[in-house]
Structure formats: structure tokens, C-alpha cells
mmCIF file of C-alpha atoms in Angstrom:
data_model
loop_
_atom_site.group_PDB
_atom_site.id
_atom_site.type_symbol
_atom_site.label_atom_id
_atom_site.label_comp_id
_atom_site.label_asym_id
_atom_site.label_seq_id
_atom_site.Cartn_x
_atom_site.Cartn_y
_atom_site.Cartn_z
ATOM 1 C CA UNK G 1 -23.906 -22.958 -95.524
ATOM 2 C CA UNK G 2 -23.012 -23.053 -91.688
ATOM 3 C CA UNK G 3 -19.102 -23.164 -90.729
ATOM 4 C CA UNK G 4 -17.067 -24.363 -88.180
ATOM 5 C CA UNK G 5 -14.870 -22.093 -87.450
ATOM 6 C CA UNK G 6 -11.072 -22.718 -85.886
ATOM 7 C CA UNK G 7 -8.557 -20.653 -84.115
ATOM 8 C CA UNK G 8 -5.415 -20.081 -84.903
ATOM 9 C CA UNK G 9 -4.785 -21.419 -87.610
ATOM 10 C CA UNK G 10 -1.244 -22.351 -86.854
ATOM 11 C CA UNK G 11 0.203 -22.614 -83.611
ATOM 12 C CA UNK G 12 4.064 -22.787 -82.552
ATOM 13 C CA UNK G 13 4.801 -23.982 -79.455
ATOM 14 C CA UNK G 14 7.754 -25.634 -77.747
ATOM 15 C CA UNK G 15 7.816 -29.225 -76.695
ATOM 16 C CA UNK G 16 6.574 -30.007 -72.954
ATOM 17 C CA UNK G 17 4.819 -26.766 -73.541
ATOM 18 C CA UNK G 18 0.647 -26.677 -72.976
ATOM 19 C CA UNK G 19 -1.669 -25.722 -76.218
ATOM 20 C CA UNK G 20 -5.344 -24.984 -76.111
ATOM 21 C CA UNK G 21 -7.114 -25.624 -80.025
ATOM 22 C CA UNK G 22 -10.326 -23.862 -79.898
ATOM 23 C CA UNK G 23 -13.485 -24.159 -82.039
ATOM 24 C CA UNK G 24 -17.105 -22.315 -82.361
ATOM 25 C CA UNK G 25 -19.051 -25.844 -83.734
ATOM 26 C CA UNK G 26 -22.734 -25.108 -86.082
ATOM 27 C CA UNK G 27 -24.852 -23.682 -83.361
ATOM 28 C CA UNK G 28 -27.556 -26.174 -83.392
ATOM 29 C CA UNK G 29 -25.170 -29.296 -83.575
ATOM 30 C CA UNK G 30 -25.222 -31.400 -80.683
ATOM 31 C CA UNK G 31 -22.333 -33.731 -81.079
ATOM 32 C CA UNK G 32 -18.582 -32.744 -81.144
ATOM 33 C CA UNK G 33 -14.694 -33.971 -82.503
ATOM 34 C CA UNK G 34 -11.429 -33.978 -82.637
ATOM 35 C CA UNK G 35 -9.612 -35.056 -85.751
ATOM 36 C CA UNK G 36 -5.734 -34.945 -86.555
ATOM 37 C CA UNK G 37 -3.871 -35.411 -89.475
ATOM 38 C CA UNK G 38 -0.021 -36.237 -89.436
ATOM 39 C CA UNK G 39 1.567 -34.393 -92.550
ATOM 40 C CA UNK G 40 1.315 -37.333 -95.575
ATOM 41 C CA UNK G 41 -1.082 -39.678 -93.065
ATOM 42 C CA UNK G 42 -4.598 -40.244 -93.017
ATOM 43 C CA UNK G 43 -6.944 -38.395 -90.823
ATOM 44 C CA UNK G 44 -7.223 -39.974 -87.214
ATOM 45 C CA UNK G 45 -10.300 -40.224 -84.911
ATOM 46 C CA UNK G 46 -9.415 -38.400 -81.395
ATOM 47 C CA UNK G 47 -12.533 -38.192 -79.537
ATOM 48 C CA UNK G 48 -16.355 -36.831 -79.698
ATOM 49 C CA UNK G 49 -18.135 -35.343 -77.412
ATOM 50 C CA UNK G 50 -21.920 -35.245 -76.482
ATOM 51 C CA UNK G 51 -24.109 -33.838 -73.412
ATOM 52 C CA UNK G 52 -21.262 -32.496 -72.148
ATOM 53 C CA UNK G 53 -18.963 -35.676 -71.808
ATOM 54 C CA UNK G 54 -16.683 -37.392 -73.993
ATOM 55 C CA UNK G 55 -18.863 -40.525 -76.049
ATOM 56 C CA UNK G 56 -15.599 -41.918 -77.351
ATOM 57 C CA UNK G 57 -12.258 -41.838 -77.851
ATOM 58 C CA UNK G 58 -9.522 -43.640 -79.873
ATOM 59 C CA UNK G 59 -5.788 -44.836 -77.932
ATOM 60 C CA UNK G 60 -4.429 -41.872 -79.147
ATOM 61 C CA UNK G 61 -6.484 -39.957 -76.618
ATOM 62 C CA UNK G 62 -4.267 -40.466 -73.810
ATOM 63 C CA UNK G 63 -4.310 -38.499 -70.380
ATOM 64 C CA UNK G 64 -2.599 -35.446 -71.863
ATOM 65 C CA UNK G 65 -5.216 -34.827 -73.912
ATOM 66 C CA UNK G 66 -8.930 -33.041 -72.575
ATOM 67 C CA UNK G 67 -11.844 -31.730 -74.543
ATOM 68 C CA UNK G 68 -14.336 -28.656 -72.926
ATOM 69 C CA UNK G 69 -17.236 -26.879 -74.143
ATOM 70 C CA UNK G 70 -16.526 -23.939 -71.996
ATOM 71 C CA UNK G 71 -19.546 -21.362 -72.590
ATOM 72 C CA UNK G 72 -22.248 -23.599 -74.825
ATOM 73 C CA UNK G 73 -20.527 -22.038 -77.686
ATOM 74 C CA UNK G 74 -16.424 -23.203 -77.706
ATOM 75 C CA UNK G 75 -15.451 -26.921 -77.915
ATOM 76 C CA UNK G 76 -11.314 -26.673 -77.147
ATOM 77 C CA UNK G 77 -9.162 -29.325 -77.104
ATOM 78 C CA UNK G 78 -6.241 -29.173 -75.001
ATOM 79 C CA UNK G 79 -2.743 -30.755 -74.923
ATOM 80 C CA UNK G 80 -1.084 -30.604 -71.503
ATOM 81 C CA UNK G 81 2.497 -31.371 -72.321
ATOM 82 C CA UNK G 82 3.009 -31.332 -76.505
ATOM 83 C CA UNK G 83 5.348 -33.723 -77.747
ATOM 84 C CA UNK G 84 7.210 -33.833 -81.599
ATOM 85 C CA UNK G 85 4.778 -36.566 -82.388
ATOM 86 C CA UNK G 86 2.121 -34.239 -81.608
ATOM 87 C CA UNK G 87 2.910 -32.162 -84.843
ATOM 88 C CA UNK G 88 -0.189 -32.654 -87.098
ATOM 89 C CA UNK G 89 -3.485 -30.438 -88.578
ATOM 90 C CA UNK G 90 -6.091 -30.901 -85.651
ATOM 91 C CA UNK G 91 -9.390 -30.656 -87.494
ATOM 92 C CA UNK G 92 -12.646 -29.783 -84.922
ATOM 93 C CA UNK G 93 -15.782 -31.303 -86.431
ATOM 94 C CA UNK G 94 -19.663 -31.080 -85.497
ATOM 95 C CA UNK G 95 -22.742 -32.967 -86.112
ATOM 96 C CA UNK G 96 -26.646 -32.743 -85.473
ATOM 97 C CA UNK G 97 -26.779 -36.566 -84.787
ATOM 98 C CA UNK G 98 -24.678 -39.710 -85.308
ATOM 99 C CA UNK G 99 -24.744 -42.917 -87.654
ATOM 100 C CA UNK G 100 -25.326 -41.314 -91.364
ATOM 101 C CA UNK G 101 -25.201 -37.497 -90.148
ATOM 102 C CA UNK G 102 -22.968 -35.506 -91.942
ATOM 103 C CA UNK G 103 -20.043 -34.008 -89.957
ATOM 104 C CA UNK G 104 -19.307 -30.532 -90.817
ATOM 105 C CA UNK G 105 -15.354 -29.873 -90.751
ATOM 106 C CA UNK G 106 -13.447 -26.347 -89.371
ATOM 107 C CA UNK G 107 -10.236 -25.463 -91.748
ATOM 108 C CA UNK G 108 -7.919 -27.039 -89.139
ATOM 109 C CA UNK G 109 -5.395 -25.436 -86.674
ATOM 110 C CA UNK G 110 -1.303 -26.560 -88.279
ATOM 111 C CA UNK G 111 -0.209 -27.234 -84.763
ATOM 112 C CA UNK G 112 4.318 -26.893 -85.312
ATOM 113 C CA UNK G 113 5.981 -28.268 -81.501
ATOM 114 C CA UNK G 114 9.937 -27.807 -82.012
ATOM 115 C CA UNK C 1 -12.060 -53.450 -85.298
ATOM 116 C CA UNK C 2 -13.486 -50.782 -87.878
ATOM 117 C CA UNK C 3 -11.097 -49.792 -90.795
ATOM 118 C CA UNK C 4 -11.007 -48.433 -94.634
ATOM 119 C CA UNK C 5 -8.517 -49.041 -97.152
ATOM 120 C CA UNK C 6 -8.068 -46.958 -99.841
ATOM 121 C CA UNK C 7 -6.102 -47.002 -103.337
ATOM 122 C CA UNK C 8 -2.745 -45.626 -103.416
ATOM 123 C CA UNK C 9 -2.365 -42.061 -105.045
ATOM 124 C CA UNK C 10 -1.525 -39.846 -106.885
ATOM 125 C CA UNK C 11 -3.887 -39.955 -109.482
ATOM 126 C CA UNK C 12 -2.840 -37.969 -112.321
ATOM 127 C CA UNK C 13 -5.966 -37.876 -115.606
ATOM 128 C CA UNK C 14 -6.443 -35.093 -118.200
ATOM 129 C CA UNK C 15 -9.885 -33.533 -118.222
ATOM 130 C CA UNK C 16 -12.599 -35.476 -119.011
ATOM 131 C CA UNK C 17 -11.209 -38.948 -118.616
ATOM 132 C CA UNK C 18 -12.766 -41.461 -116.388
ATOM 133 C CA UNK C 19 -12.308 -41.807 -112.607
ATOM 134 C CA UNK C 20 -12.341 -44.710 -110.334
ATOM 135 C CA UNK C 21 -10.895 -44.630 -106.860
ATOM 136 C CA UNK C 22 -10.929 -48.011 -104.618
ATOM 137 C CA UNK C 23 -12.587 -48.296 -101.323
ATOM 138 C CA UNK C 24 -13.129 -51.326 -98.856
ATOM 139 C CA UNK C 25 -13.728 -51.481 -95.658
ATOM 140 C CA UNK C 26 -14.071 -53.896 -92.777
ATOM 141 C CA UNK C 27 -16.400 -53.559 -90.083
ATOM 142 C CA UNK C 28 -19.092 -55.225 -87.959
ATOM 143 C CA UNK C 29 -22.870 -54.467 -88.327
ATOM 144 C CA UNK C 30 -24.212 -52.234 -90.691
ATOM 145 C CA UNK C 31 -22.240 -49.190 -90.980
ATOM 146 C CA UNK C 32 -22.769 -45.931 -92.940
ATOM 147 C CA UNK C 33 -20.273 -45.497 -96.115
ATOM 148 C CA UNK C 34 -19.273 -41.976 -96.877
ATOM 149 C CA UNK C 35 -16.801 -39.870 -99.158
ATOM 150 C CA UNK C 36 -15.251 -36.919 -98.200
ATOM 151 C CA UNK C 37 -12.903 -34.578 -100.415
ATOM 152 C CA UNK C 38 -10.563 -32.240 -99.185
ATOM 153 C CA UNK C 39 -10.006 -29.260 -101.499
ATOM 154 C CA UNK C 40 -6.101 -27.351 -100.914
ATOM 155 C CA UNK C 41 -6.132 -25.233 -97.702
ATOM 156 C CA UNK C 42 -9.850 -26.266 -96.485
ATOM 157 C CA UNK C 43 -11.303 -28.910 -94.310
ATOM 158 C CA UNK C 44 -12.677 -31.674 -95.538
ATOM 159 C CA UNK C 45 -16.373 -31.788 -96.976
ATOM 160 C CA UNK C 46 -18.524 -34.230 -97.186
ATOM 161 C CA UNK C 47 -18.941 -35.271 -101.202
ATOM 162 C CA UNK C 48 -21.664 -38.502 -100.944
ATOM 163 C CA UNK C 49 -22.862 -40.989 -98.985
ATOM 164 C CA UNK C 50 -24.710 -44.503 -98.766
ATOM 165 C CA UNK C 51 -26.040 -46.093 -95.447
ATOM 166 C CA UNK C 52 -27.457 -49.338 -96.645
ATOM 167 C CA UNK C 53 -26.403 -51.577 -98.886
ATOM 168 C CA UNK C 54 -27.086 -51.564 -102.937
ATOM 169 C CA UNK C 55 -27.733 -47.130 -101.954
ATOM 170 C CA UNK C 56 -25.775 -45.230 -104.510
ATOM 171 C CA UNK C 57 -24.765 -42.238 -103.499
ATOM 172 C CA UNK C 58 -24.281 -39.253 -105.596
ATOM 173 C CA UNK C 59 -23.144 -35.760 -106.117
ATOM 174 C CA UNK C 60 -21.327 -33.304 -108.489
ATOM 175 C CA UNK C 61 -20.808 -36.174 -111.195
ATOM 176 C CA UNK C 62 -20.001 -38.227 -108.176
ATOM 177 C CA UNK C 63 -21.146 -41.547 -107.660
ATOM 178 C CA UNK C 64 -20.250 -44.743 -105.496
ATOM 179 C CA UNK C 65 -22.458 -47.445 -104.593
ATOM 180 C CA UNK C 66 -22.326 -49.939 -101.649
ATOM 181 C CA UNK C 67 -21.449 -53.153 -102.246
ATOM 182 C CA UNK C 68 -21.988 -55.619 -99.451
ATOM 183 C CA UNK C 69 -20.932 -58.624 -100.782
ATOM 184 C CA UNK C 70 -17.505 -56.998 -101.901
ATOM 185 C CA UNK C 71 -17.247 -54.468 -98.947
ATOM 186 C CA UNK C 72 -16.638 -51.919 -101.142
ATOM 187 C CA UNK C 73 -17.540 -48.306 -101.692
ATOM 188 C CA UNK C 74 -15.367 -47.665 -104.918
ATOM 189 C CA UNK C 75 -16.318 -43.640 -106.030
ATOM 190 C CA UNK C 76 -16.670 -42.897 -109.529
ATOM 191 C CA UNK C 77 -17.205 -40.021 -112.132
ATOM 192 C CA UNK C 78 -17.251 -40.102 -115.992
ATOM 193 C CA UNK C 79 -15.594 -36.862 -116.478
ATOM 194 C CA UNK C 80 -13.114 -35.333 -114.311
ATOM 195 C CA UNK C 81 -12.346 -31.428 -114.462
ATOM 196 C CA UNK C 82 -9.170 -29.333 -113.315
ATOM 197 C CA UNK C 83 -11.531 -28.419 -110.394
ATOM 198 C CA UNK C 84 -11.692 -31.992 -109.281
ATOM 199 C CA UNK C 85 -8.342 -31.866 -107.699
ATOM 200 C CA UNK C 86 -8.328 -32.313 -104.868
ATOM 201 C CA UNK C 87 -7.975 -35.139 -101.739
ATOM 202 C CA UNK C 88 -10.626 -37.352 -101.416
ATOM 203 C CA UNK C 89 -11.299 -39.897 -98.533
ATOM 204 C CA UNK C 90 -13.660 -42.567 -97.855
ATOM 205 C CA UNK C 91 -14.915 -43.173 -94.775
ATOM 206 C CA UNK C 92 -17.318 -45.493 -92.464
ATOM 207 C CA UNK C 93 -19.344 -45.332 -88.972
ATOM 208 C CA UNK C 94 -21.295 -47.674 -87.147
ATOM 209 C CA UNK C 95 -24.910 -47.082 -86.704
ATOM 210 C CA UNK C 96 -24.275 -46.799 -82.955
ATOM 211 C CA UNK C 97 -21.005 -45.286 -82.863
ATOM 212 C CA UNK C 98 -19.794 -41.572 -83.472
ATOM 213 C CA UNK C 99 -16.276 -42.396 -84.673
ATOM 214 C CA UNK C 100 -15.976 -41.671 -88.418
ATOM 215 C CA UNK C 101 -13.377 -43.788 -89.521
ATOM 216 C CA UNK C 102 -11.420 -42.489 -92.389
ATOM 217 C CA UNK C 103 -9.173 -44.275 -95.242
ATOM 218 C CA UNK C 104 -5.482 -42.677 -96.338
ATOM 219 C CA UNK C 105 -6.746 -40.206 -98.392
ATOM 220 C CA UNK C 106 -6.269 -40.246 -102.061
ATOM 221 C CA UNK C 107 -4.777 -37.479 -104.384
ATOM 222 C CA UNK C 108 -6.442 -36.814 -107.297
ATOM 223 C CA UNK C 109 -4.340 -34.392 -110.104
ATOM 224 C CA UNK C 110 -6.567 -33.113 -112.695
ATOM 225 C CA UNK C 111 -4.801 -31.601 -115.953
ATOM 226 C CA UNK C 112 -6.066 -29.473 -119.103
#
């Protein structure tokens, strides 16, 4: 079956520090997300991502968050200026279509900000 | 707005002993009703799904069928291995929308 595939899979940074998640979605898949999940929480809704611009996003996309599809191939998700709270496994998803389509999830990236 | 509540884990069975774990949800419209499971160190994949009500959905022993009248999605299987364990979430999305909205998560322990 078709992956989505993330790198790194963990990531250290310091706090006020900027970290770029990046993601190769299923080739064919036309829309794109961002998941996190808080250590012992559920998995949170950040944003998706269709046609080249974001189709929704929850409150905890803020302004130091931004998506990109750089190439046609990445889908990144960046964090300007990472703080404690932002210590969670960011999961990158992808889908051919919306409403009952199956989302296909990467491994995750453990992002650690000390 | 949109949300799923799940049953409290851990769920600790022996092999082959019945499963039920809880799932309702509120939401507006018609949304899509979906399980997910989470095996250790993976991402999450997606385990069954229903998108109207009275659908059952069903997979791997799996089965969970969607109850309008209770708003409920409650996922069943007659008899659980060591191999079942593993996270498992239930999860909605609107018809229109592309957020999938997911529950807690609940841990399910399997032992021989």
C-alpha cells in the first residue's frame, strides 16, 4: 500500500527557535494535513490544505504556524517561534477527496522544544 | 461545533473475550463515522467506516454500526487477539468539511 512518509522523526529544538516538519503525501492525493498529538491527549485537527491554499484550520493554527507544498511533491509545516506547549507528535496526513475518503497517516515527527 | 467522545481506557481482556468500545458524537448534518487504530510506533490507520446511518462498517473482526438515533458509533469484535493491542480512535467529518475530528483515543491491552 502507498505511504506517507515523514522526516525526522524526532526533532530537538530550543524554545523561540524555528522548525520546519516535512512530508512526501501519496502522489496522486490531492488534499493535505496537519495533525498533532500532545503526549496522553487525543489527536488534534491543525489545518488541510487543497489547490495550493489552506481549506481549514482549527484555533490552534495561529500566525506562527504556515503550511507549503514547495515542489508538487513536499507538504511542510512550519513553526516560526516553538513554544513548550508546542511539544507533541505532528502527524502529516493525505487524501484523494474529502467527506468519507480515507486519510492515509505518515509515522509522525516527536517534535521535543526544551 | 463537531466533537467525539470516547470511553475511558485502558482496556485490559484475555484473548478471545468480547470487545466493545463506546463512541458518540455530536455534530450537525450528516457526517461520515470512522475508526482508526493506532498500532505502537506507527501512524494511525484507518480500521472501518460508515457514512450513513444504519451502514455497518467492518473489518478484521471489526464491526461498528451507525446509530442515528443514539449518535453512536460503538466498535465491536467477538474475539480479541494479542495482536489487537493497540490505540484505537473514532472519528467524524462533515460531508462538506475536511477536518477529521478525532475522539481521546482508547487503549486496548490484549493478554494470552
Amino acid at each position: 500500500e502507498p505511504e506517507v512518509t515523514q522526516t525526522p522523526s524526532h526533532q530537538v529544538t530550543q524554545m523561540g527557535q524555528e522548525v520546519i516538519l516535512r512530508c512526501v503525501p501519496i502522489s496522486n492525493h490531492l488534499y493535505f494535513y496537519w495533525y498533532r498529538q500532545i503526549l496522553g491527549q487525543k489527536v488534534e485537527f491543525l489545518v488541510s490544505f487543497y489547490n495550493n491554499e489552506i481549506s481549514e484550520k482549527s484555533e490552534i493554527f495561529d500566525d506562527q504556524f504556515s503550511v507549503e507544498r514547495p515542489d508538487g511533491s513536499n507538504f511542510t509545516l512550519k513553526i516560526r517561534s516553538t513554544k513548550l506547549e508546542d511539544s507533541a507528535m505532528y502527524f502529516c496526513a493525505s487524501s484523494i477527496g474529502t467527506g468519507s475518503e480515507k486519510l492515509f497517516f505518515g509515522s509522525g515527527t516527536q517534535l521535543s522544544v526544551l | 461545533g463537531n466533537s467525539v467522545t470516547q470511553m475511558e481506557g485502558p482496556v485490559t481482556l484475555s484473548e478471545e473475550a468480547f470487545l466493545t468500545i463506546n463512541c458518540t458524537y455530536t455534530a450537525t448534518g450528516y457526517p461520515s463515522l470512522f475508526w482508526y487504530v493506532q498500532y505502537p510506533g506507527e501512524g494511525l490507520q484507518l480500521l472501518l467506516k460508515a457514512t450513513k446511518a444504519d451502514d455497518k462498517g467492518s473489518n478484521k473482526g471489526f464491526e461498528a454500526t451507525y446509530r442515528k438515533e443514539t449518535t453512536s458509533f460503538h466498535l465491536e469484535k467477538g474475539s480479541v487477539q494479542v495482536s489487537d493491542s493497540a490505540v484505537y480512535f473514532c472519528a467524524l467529518r462533515d460531508q462538506a468539511g475536511t477536518a477529521l475530528i478525532f475522539g481521546k483515543g482508547t487503549t486496548l491491552s490484549v493478554s494470552s
